[in-house]
PDB file of C-alpha atoms and ligand atoms in Angstrom:
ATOM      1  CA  UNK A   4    -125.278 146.176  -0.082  1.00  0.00           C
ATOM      2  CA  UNK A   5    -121.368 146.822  -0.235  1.00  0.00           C
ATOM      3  CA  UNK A   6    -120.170 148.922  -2.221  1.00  0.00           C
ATOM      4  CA  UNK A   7    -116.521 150.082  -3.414  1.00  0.00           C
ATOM      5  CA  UNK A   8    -117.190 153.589  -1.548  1.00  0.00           C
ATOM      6  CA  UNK A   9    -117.926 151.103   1.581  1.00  0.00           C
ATOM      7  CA  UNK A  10    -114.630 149.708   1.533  1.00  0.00           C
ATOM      8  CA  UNK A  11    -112.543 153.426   1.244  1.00  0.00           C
ATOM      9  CA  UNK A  12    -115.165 154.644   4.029  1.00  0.00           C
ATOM     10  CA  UNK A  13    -113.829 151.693   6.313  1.00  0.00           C
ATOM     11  CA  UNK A  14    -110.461 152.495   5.750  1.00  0.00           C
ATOM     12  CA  UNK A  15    -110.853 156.140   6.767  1.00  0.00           C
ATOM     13  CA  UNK A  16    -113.421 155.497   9.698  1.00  0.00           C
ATOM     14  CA  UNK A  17    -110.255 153.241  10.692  1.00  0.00           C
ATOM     15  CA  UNK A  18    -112.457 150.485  10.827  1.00  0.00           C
ATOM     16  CA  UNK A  19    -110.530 147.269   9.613  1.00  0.00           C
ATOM     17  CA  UNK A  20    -112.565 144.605   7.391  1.00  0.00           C
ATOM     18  CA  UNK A  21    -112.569 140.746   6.757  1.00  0.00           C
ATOM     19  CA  UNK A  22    -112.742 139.156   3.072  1.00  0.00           C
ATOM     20  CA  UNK A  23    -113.128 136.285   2.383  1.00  0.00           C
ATOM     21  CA  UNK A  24    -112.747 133.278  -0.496  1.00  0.00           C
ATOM     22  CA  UNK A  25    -116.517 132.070  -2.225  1.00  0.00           C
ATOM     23  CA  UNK A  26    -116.859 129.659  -4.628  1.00  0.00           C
ATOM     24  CA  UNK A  27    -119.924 128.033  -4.544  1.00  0.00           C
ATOM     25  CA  UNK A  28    -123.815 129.312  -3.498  1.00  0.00           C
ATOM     26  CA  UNK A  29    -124.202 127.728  -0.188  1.00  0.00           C
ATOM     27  CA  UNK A  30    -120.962 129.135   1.049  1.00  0.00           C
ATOM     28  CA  UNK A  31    -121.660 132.439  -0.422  1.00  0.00           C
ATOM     29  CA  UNK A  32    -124.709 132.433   1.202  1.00  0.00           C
ATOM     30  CA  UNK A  33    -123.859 131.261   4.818  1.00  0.00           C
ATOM     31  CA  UNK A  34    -121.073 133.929   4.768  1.00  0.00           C
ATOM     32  CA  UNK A  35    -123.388 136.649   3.447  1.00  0.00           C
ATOM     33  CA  UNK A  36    -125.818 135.759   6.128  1.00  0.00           C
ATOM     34  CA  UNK A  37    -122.829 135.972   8.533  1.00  0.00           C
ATOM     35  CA  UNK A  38    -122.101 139.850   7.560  1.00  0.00           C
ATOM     36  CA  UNK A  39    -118.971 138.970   6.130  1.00  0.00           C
ATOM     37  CA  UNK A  40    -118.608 142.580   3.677  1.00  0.00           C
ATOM     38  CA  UNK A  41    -116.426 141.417   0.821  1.00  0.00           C
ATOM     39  CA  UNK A  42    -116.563 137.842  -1.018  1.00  0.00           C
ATOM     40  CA  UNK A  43    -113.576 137.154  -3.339  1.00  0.00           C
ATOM     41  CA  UNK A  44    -114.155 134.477  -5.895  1.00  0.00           C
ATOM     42  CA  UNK A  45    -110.313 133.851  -6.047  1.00  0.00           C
ATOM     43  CA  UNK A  46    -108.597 131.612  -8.786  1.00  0.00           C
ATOM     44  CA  UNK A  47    -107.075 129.711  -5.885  1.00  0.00           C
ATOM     45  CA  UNK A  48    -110.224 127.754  -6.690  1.00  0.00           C
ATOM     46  CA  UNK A  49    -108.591 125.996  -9.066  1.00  0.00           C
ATOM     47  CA  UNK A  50    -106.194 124.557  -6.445  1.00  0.00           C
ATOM     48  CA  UNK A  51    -108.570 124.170  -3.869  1.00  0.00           C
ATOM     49  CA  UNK A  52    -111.658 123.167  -5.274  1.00  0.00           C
ATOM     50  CA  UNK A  53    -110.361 122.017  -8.919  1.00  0.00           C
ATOM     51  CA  UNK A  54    -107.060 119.635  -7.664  1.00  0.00           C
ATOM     52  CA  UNK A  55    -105.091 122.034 -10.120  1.00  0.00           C
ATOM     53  CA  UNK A  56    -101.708 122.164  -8.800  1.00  0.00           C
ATOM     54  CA  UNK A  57    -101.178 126.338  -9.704  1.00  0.00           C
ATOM     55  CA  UNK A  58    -103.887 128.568 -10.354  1.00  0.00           C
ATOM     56  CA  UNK A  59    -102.574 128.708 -13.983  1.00  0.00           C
ATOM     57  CA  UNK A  60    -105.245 125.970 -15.903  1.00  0.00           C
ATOM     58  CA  UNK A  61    -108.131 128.014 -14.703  1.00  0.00           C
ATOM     59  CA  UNK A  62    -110.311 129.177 -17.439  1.00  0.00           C
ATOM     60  CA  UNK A  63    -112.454 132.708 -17.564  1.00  0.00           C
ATOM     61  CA  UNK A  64    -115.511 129.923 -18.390  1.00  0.00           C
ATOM     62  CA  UNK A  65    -114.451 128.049 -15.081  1.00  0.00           C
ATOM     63  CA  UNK A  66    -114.228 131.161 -12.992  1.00  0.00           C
ATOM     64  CA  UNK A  67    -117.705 132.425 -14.251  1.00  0.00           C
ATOM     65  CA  UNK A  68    -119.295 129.297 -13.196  1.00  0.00           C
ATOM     66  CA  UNK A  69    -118.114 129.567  -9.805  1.00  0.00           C
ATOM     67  CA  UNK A  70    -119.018 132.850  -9.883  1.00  0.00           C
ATOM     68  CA  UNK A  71    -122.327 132.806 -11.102  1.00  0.00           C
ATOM     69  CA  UNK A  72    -123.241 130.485  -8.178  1.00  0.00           C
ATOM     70  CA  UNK A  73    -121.536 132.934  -5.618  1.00  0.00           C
ATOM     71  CA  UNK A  74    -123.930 135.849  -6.907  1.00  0.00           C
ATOM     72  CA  UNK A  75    -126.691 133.495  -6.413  1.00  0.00           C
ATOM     73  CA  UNK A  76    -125.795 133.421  -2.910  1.00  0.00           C
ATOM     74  CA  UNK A  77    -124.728 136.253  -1.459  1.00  0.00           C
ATOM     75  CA  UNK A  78    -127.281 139.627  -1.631  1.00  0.00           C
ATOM     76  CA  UNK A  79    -125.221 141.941   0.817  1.00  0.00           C
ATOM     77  CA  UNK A  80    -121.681 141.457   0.149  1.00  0.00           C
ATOM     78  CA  UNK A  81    -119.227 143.449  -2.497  1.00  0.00           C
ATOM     79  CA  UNK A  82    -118.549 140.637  -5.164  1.00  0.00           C
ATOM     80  CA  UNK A  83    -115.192 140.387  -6.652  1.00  0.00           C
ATOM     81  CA  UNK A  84    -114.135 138.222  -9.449  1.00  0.00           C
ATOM     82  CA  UNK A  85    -110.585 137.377 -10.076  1.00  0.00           C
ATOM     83  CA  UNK A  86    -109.279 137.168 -13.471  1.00  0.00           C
ATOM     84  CA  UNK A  87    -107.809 134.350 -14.291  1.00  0.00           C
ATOM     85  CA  UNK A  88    -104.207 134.005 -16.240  1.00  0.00           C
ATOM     86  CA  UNK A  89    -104.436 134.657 -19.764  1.00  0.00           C
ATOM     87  CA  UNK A  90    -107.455 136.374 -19.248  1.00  0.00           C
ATOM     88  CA  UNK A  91    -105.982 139.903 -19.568  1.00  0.00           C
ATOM     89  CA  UNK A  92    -102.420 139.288 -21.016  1.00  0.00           C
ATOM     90  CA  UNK A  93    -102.563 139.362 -24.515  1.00  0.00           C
ATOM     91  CA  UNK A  94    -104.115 143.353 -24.651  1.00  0.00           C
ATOM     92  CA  UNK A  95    -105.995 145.845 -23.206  1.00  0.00           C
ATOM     93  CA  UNK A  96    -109.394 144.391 -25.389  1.00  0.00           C
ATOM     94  CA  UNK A  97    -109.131 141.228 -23.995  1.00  0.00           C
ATOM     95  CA  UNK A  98    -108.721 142.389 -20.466  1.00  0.00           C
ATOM     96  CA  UNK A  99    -112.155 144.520 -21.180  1.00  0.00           C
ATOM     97  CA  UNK A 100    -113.797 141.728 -22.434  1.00  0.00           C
ATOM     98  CA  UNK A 101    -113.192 139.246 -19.417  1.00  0.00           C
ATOM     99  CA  UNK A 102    -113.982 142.072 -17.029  1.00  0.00           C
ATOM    100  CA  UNK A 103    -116.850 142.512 -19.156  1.00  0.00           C
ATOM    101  CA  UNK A 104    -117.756 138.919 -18.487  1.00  0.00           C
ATOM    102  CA  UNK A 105    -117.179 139.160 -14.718  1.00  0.00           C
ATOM    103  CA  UNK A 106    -120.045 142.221 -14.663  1.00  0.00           C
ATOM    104  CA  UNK A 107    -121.872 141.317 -17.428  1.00  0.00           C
ATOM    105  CA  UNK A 108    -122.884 137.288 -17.169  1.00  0.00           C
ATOM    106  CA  UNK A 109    -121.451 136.365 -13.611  1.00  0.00           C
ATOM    107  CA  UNK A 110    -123.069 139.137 -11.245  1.00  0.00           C
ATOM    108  CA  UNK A 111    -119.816 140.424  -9.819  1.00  0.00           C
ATOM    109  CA  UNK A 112    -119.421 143.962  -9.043  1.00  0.00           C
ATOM    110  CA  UNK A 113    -115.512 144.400  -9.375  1.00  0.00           C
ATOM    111  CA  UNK A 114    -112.789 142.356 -10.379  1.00  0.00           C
ATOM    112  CA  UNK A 115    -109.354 141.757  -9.251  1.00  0.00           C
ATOM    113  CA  UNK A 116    -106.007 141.570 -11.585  1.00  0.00           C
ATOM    114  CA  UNK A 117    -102.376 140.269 -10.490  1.00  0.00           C
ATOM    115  CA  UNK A 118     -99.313 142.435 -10.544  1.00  0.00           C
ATOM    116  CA  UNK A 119     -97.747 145.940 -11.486  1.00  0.00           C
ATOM    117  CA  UNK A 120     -96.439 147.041 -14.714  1.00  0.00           C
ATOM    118  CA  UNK A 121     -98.752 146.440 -17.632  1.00  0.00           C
ATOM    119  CA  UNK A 122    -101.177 146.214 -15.331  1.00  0.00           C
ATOM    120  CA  UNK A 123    -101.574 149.686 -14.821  1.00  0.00           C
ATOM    121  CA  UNK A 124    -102.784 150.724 -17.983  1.00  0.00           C
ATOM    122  CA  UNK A 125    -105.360 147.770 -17.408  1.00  0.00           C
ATOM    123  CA  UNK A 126    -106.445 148.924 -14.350  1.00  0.00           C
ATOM    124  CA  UNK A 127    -106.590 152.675 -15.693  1.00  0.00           C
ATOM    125  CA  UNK A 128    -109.057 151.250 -18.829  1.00  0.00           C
ATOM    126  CA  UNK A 129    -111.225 149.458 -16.789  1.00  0.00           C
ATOM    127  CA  UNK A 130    -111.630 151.985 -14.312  1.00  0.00           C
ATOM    128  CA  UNK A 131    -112.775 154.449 -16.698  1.00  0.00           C
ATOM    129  CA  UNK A 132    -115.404 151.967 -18.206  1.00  0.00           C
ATOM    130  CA  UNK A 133    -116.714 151.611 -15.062  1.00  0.00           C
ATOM    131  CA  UNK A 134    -115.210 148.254 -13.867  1.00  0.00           C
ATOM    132  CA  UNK A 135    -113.694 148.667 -10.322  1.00  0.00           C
ATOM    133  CA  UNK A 136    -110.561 146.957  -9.928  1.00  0.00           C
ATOM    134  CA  UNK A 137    -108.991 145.300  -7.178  1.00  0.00           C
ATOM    135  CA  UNK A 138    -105.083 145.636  -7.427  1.00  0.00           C
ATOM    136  CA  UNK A 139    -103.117 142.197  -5.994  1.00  0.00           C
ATOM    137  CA  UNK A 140     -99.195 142.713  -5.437  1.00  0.00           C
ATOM    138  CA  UNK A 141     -96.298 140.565  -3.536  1.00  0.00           C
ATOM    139  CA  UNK A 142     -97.087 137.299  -3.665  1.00  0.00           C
ATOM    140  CA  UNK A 143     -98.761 137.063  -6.985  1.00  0.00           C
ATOM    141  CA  UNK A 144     -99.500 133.582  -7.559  1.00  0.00           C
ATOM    142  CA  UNK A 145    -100.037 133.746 -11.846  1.00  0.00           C
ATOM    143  CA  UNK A 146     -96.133 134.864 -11.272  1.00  0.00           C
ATOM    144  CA  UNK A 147     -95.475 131.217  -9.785  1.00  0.00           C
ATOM    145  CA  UNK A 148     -92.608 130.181 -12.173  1.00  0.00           C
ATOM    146  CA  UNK A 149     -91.154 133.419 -12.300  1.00  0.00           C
ATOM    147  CA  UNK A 150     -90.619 134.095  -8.444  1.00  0.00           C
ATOM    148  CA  UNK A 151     -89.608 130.104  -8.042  1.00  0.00           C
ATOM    149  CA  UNK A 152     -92.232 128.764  -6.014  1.00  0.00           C
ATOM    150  CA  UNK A 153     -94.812 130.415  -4.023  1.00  0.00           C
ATOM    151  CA  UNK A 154     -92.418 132.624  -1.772  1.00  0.00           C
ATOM    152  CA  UNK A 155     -92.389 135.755   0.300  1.00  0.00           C
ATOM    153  CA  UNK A 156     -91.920 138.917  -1.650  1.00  0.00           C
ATOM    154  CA  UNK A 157     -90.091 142.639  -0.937  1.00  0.00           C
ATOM    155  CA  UNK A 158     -87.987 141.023   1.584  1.00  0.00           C
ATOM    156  CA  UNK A 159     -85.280 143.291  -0.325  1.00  0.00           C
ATOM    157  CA  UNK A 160     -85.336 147.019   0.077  1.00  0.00           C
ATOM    158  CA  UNK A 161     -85.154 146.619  -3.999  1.00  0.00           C
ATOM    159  CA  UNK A 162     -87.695 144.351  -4.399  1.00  0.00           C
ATOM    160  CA  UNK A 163     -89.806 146.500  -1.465  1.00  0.00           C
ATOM    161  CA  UNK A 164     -89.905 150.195  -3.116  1.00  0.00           C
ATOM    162  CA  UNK A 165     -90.726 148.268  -6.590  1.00  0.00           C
ATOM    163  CA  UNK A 166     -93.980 146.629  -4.909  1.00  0.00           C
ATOM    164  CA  UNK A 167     -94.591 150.263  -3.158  1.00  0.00           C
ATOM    165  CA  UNK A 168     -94.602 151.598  -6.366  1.00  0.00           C
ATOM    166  CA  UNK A 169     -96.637 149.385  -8.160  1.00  0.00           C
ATOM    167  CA  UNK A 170     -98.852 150.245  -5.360  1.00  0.00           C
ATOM    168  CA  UNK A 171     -98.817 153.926  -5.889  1.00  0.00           C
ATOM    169  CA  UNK A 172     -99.131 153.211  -9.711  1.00  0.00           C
ATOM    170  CA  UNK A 173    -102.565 151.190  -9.261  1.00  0.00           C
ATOM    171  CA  UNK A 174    -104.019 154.065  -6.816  1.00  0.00           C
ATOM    172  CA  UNK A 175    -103.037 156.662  -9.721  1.00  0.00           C
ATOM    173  CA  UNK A 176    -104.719 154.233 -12.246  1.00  0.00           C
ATOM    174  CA  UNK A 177    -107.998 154.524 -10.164  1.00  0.00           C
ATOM    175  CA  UNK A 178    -107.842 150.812  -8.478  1.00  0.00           C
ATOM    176  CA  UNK A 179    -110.310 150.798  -5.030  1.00  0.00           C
ATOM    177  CA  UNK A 180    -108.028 148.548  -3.211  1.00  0.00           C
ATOM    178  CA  UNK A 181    -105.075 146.176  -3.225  1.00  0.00           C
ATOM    179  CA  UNK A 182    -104.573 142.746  -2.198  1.00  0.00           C
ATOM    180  CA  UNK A 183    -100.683 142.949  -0.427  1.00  0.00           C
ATOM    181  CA  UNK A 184     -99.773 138.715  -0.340  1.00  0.00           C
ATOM    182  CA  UNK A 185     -96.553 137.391   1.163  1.00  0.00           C
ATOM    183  CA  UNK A 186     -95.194 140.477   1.840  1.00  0.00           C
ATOM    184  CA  UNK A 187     -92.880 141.047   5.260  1.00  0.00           C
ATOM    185  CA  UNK A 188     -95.627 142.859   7.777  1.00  0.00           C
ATOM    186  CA  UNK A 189     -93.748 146.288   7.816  1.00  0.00           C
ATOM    187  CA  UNK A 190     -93.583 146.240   3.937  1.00  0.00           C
ATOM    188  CA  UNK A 191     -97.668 146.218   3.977  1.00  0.00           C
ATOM    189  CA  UNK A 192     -97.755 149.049   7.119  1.00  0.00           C
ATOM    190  CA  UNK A 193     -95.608 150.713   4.748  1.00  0.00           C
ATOM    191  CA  UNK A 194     -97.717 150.452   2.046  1.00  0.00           C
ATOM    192  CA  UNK A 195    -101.118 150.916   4.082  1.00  0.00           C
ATOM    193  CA  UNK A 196     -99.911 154.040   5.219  1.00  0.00           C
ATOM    194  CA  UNK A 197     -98.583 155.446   1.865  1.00  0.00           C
ATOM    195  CA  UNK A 198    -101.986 154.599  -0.066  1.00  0.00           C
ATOM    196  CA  UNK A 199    -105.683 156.253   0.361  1.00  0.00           C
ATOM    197  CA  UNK A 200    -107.327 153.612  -0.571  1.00  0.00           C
ATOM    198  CA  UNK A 201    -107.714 150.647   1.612  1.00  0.00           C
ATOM    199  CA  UNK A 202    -105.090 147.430   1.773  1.00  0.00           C
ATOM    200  CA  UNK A 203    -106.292 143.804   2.281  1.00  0.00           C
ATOM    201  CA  UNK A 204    -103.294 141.471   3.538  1.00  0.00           C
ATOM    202  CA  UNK A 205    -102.851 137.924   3.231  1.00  0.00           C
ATOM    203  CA  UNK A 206     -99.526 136.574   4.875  1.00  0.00           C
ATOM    204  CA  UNK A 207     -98.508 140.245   5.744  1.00  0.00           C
ATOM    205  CA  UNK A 208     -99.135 141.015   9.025  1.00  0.00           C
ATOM    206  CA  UNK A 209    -101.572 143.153  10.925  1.00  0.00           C
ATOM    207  CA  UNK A 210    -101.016 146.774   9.401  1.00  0.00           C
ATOM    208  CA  UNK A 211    -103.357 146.176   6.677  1.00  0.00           C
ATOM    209  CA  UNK A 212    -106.866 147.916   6.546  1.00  0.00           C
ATOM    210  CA  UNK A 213    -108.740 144.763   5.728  1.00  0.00           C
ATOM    211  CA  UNK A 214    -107.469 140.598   5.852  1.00  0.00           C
ATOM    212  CA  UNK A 215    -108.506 137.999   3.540  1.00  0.00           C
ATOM    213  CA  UNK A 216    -108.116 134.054   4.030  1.00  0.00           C
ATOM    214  CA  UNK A 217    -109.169 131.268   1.681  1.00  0.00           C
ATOM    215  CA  UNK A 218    -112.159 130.017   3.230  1.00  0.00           C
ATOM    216  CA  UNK A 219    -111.604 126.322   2.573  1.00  0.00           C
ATOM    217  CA  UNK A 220    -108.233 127.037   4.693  1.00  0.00           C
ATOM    218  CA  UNK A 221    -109.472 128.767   7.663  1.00  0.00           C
ATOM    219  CA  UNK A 222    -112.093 126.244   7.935  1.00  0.00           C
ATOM    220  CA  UNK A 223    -109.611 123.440   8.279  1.00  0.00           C
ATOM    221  CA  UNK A 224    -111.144 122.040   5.285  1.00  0.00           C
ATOM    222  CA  UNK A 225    -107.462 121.777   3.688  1.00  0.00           C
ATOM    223  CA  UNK A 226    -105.357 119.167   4.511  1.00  0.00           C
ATOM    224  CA  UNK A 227    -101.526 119.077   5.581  1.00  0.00           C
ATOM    225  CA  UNK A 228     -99.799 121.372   7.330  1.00  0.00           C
ATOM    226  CA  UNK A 229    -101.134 124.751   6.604  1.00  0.00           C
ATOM    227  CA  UNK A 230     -99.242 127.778   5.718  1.00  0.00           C
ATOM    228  CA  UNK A 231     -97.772 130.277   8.741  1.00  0.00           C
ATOM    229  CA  UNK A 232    -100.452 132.858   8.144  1.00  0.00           C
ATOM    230  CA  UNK A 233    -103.370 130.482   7.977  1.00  0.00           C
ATOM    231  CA  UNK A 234    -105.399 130.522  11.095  1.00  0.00           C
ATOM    232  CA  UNK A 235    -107.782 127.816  11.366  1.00  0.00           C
ATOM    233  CA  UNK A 236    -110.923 128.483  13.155  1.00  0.00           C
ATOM    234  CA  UNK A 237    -112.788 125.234  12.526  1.00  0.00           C
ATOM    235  CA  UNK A 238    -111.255 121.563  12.027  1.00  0.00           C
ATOM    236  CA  UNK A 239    -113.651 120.698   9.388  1.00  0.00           C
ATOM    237  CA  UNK A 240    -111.849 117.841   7.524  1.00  0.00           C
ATOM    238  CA  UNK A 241    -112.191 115.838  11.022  1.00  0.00           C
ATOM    239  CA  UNK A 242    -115.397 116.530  11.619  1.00  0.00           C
ATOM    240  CA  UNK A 243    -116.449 115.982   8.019  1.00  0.00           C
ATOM    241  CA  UNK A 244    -114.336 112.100   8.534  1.00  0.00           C
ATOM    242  CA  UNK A 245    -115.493 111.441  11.729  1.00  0.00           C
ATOM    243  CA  UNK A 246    -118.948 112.079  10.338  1.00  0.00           C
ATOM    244  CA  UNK A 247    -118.290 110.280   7.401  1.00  0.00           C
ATOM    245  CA  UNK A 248    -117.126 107.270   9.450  1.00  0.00           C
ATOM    246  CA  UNK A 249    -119.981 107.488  11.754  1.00  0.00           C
ATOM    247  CA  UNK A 250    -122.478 107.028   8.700  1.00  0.00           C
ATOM    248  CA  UNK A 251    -120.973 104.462   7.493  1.00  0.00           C
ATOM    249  CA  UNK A 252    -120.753 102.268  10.588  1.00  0.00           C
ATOM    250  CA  UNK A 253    -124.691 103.039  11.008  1.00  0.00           C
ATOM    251  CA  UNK A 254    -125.605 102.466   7.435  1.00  0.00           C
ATOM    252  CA  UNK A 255    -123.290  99.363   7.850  1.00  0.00           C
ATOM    253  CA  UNK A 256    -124.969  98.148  11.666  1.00  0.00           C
ATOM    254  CA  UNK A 257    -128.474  99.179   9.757  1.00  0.00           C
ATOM    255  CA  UNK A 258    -129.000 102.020  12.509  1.00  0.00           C
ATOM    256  CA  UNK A 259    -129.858 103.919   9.729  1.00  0.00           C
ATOM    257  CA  UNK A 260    -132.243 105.157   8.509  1.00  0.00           C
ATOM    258  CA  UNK A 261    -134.256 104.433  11.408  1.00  0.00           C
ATOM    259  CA  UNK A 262    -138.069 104.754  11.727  1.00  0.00           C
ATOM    260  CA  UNK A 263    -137.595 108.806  12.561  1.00  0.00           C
ATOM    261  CA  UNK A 264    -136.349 109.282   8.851  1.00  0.00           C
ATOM    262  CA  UNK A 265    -138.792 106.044   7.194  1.00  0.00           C
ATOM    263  CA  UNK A 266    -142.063 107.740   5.088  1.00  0.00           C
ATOM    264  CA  UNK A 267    -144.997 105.674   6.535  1.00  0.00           C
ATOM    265  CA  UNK A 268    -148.283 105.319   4.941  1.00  0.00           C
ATOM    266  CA  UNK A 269    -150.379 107.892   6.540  1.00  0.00           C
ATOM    267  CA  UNK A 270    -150.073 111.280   7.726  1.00  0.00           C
ATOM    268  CA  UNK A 271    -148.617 111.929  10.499  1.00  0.00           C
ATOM    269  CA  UNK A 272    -151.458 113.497  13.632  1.00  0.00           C
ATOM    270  CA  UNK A 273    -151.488 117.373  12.516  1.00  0.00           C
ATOM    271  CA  UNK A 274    -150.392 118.344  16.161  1.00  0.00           C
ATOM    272  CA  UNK A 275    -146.803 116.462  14.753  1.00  0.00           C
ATOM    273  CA  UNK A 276    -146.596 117.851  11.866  1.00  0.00           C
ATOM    274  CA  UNK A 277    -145.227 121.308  12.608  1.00  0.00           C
ATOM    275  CA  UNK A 278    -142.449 119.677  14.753  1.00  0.00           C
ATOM    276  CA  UNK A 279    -141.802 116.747  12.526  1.00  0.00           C
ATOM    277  CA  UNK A 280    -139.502 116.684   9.665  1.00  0.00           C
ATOM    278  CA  UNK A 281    -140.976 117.344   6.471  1.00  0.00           C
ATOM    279  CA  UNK A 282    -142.810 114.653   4.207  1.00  0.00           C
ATOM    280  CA  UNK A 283    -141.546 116.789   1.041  1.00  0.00           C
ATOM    281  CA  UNK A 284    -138.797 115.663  -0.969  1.00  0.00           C
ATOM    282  CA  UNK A 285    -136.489 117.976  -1.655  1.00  0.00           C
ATOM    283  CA  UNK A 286    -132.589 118.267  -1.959  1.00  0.00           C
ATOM    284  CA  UNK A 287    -130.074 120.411   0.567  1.00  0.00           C
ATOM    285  CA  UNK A 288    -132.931 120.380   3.429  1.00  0.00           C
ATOM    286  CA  UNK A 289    -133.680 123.647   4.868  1.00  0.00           C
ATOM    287  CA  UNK A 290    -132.086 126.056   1.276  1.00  0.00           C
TER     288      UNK A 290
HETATM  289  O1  LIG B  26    -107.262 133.574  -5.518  1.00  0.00           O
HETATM  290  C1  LIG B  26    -107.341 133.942  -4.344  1.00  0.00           C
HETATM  291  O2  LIG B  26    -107.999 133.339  -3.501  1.00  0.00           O
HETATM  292  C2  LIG B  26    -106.616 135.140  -3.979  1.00  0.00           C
HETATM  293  C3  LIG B  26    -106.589 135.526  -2.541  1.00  0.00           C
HETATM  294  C4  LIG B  26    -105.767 134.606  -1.757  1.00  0.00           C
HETATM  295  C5  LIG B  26    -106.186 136.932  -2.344  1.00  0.00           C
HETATM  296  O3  LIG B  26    -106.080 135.786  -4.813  1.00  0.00           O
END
């Protein structure tokens, strides 16, 4: 299994890493399977599987649903949950106590906290309790209102040493890694190279030590024009509507079901039965 000591091994073995966004079992599972080393069960769930239009509605019950079913998925990967807003922001107790949650009731072994500042202390407390934490800086999302919209960050030499330093601040306070989001690509090198412990970029450039996408987005399972660091590696939203067309014209033409998916009376001859699909009823074929 992945551990936290995995991660800071990669990033001194120079070996760069992929992350990605879980939310559910089967996709935690199928990416598992697939070797992927670090599952993030991000609060961009709320957008992208929830219709919220922020990540700010989403509850700690919400993301320990999600996350529940991600644990049941996934046996190899490093598990992190992300804390939601409000879920840490009122004291240092509360922030313990969702952590808590995150370990305790959903099966995740980390969690992952937005921002610099306050955070620190956070990150410091849950460290020493024996919650790892992911730090996330630049692009915070839970900062939505107060950056104006969802927009690059550090593009200012100001704005740049504060995010460095916030950096610096959450290695002191014992964090394993940091998410750098929406941050120009020579801010993160920057960063990479001024930190021990390992970087994961989204939307800054190659000089990170690992890369994380929302899955739903590199699938092409979002719709619209997707943003500038999104590479899509699958078109799934057409082939999930050309699909869904197609069943619906056979259903429609009476195509289907045909006799190869019809129950008959009898048994099928046992030299068939091996090859045939199965007589037992069951739901998600083949989980
Ligand atoms: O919520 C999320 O998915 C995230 C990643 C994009 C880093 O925070």
């Amino acid at each position: 299994m992945t551990t936290v000591l995995d991660v800071q091994r990669y990033k001194e073995e120079g070996h760069r890493f992929a992350m990605l966004t879980a939310y559910d079992y089967l996709s935690a599972k199928i990416l598992d399977e697939a070797g992927i080393p670090v599952l993030l069960v991000g609060d961009s769930l709320g957008m992208v599987m929830l219709g919220y239009a922020t990540t700010l509605p989403v509850t700690v019950d919400e993301m320990i649903h999600h996350a529940k079913a991600v644990a049941r998925g996934a046996k190899q990967a490093l598990l992190i949950g992300d804390m939601p807003f409000m879920s840490y922001h009122s004291s240092v107790e509360q922030a313990i106590t969702s952590a808590g949650r995150f370990l305790q009731e959903a099966g995740m072994h980390a969690v992952k906290v937005e921002g610099g500042g306050r955070i620190v202390e956070i990150t410091s407390r849950l460290t020493s309790l024996g919650i790892p934490v992911m730090g996330h800086l630049g692009l915070t999302p839970q900062f939505v209102h107060q950056m104006g919209g969802f927009k690059v960050q550090g593009k200012s030499e100001r704005q740049a040493a504060r995010i460095l330093a916030d950096a610096k601040e959450l290695e002191q306070a014992g964090a394993f890694s940091l998410v750098l989001e929406g941050v120009p690509a020579d801010l993160a090198t920057r960063i990479t190279k001024s930190v021990r412990i390992p970087t994961i970029g989204i939307g800054a450039g190659p000089g990170t030590d690992g890369q994380v996408l929302v899955l739903h987005d590199m699938l092409g399972l979002t719709t619209g024009k997707p943003p500038k660091f999104v590479k899509r590696y699958a078109n799934l939203a057409e082939e999930i509507t050309q699909a869904a067309g197609q069943y619906m014209k056979e259903v429609g033409d009476g195509s289907f079901p045909g006799p190869e998916h019809s129950y008959g009376n009898g048994s099928p001859a046992p030299a068939l039965r091996a090859a045939a699909p199965t007589d037992e009823v069951k739901y998600g074929a083949g989980s």
